[in-house]
C-alpha atoms as an extended CHARMM CRD file, in Angstrom:
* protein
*
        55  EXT
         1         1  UNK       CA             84.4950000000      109.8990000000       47.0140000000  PROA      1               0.0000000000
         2         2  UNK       CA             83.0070000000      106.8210000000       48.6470000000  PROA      2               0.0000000000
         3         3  UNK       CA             84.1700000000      105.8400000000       52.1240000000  PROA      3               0.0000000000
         4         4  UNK       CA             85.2930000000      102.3640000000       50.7600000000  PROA      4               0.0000000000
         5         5  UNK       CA             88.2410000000      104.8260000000       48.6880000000  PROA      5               0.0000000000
         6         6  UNK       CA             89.8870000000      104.6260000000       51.5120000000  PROA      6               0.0000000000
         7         7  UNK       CA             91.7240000000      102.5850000000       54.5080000000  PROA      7               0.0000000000
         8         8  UNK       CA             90.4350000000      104.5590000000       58.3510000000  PROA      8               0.0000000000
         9         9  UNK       CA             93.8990000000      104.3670000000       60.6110000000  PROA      9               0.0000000000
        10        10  UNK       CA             93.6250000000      106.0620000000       64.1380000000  PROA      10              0.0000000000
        11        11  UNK       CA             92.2900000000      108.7590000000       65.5160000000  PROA      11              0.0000000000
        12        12  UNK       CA             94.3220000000      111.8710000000       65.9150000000  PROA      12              0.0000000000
        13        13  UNK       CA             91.7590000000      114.3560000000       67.3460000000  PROA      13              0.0000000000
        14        14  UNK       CA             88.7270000000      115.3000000000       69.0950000000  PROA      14              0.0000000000
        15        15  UNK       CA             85.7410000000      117.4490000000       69.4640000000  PROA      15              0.0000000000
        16        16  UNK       CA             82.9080000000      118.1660000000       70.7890000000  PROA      16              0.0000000000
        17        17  UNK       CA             81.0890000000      117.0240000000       67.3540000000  PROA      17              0.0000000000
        18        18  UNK       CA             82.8210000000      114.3790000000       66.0590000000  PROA      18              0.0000000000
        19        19  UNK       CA             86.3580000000      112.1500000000       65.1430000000  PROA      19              0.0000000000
        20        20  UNK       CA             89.6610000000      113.3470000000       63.1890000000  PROA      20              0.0000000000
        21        21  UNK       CA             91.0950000000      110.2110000000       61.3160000000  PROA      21              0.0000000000
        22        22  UNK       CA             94.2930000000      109.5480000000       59.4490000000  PROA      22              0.0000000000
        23        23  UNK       CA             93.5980000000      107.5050000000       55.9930000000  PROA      23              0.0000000000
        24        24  UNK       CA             95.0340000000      106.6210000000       53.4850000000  PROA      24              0.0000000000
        25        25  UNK       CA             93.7100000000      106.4700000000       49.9740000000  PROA      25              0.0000000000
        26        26  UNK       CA             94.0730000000      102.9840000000       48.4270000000  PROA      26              0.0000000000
        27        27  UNK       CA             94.8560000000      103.0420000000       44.8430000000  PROA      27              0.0000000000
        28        28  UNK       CA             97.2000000000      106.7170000000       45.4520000000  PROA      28              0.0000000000
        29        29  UNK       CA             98.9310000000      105.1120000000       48.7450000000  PROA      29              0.0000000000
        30        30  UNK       CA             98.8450000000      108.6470000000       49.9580000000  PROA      30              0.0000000000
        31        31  UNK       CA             97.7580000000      109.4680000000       53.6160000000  PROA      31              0.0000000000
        32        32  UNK       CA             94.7750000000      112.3780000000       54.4050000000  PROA      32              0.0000000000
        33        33  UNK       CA             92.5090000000      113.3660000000       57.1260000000  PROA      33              0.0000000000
        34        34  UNK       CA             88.8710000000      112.7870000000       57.2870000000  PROA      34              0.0000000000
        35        35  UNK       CA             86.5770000000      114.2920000000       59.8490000000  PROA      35              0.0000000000
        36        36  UNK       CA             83.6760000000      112.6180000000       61.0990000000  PROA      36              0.0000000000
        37        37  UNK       CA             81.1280000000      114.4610000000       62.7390000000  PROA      37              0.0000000000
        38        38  UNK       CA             77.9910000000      113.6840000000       64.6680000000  PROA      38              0.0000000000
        39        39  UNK       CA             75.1350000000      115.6790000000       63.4690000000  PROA      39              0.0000000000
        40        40  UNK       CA             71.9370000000      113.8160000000       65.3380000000  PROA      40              0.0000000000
        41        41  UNK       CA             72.0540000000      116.5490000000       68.3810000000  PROA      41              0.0000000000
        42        42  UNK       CA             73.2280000000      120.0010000000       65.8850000000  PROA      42              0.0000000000
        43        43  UNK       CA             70.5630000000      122.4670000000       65.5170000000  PROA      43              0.0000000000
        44        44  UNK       CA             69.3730000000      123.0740000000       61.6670000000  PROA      44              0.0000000000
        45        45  UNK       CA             71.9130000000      126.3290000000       61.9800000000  PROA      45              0.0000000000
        46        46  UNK       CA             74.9360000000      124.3980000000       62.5750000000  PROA      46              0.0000000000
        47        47  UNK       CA             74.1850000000      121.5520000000       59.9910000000  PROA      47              0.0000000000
        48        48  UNK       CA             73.5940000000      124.2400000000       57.5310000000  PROA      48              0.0000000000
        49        49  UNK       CA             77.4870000000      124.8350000000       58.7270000000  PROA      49              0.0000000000
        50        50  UNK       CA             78.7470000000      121.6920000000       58.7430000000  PROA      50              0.0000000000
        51        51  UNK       CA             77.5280000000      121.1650000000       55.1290000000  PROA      51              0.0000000000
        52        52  UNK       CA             79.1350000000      124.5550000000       53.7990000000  PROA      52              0.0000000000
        53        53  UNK       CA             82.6510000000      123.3900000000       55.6350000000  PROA      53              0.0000000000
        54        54  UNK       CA             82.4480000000      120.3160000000       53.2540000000  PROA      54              0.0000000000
        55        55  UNK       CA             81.0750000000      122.4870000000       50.2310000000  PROA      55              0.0000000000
């Protein structure tokens, strides 16, 4: 789903790669959680990782 699907609220957690963020989905009105994480310093091992998590 595109990032524009949805309306980014506050943050509700941290760690030591990246954001957790409450948003809400704009047509459904109904609230989720999106992680963002900050790849640019992962080795190739752990974005291998990160892109299975989302798989």
């Amino acid at each position: 789903m595109p990032l524009e699907t949805f309306t980014i609220g506050k943050v509700i957690g941290k760690g030591s790669y990246g954001e957790v963020y409450l948003v809400k989905h704009r047509k459904e009105r109904k609230q989720y959680v999106m992680k963002k994480v900050d790849l640019s310093k992962a080795s190739s091992r752990e974005r291998k990782a990160a892109e299975q998590e989302v798989n």
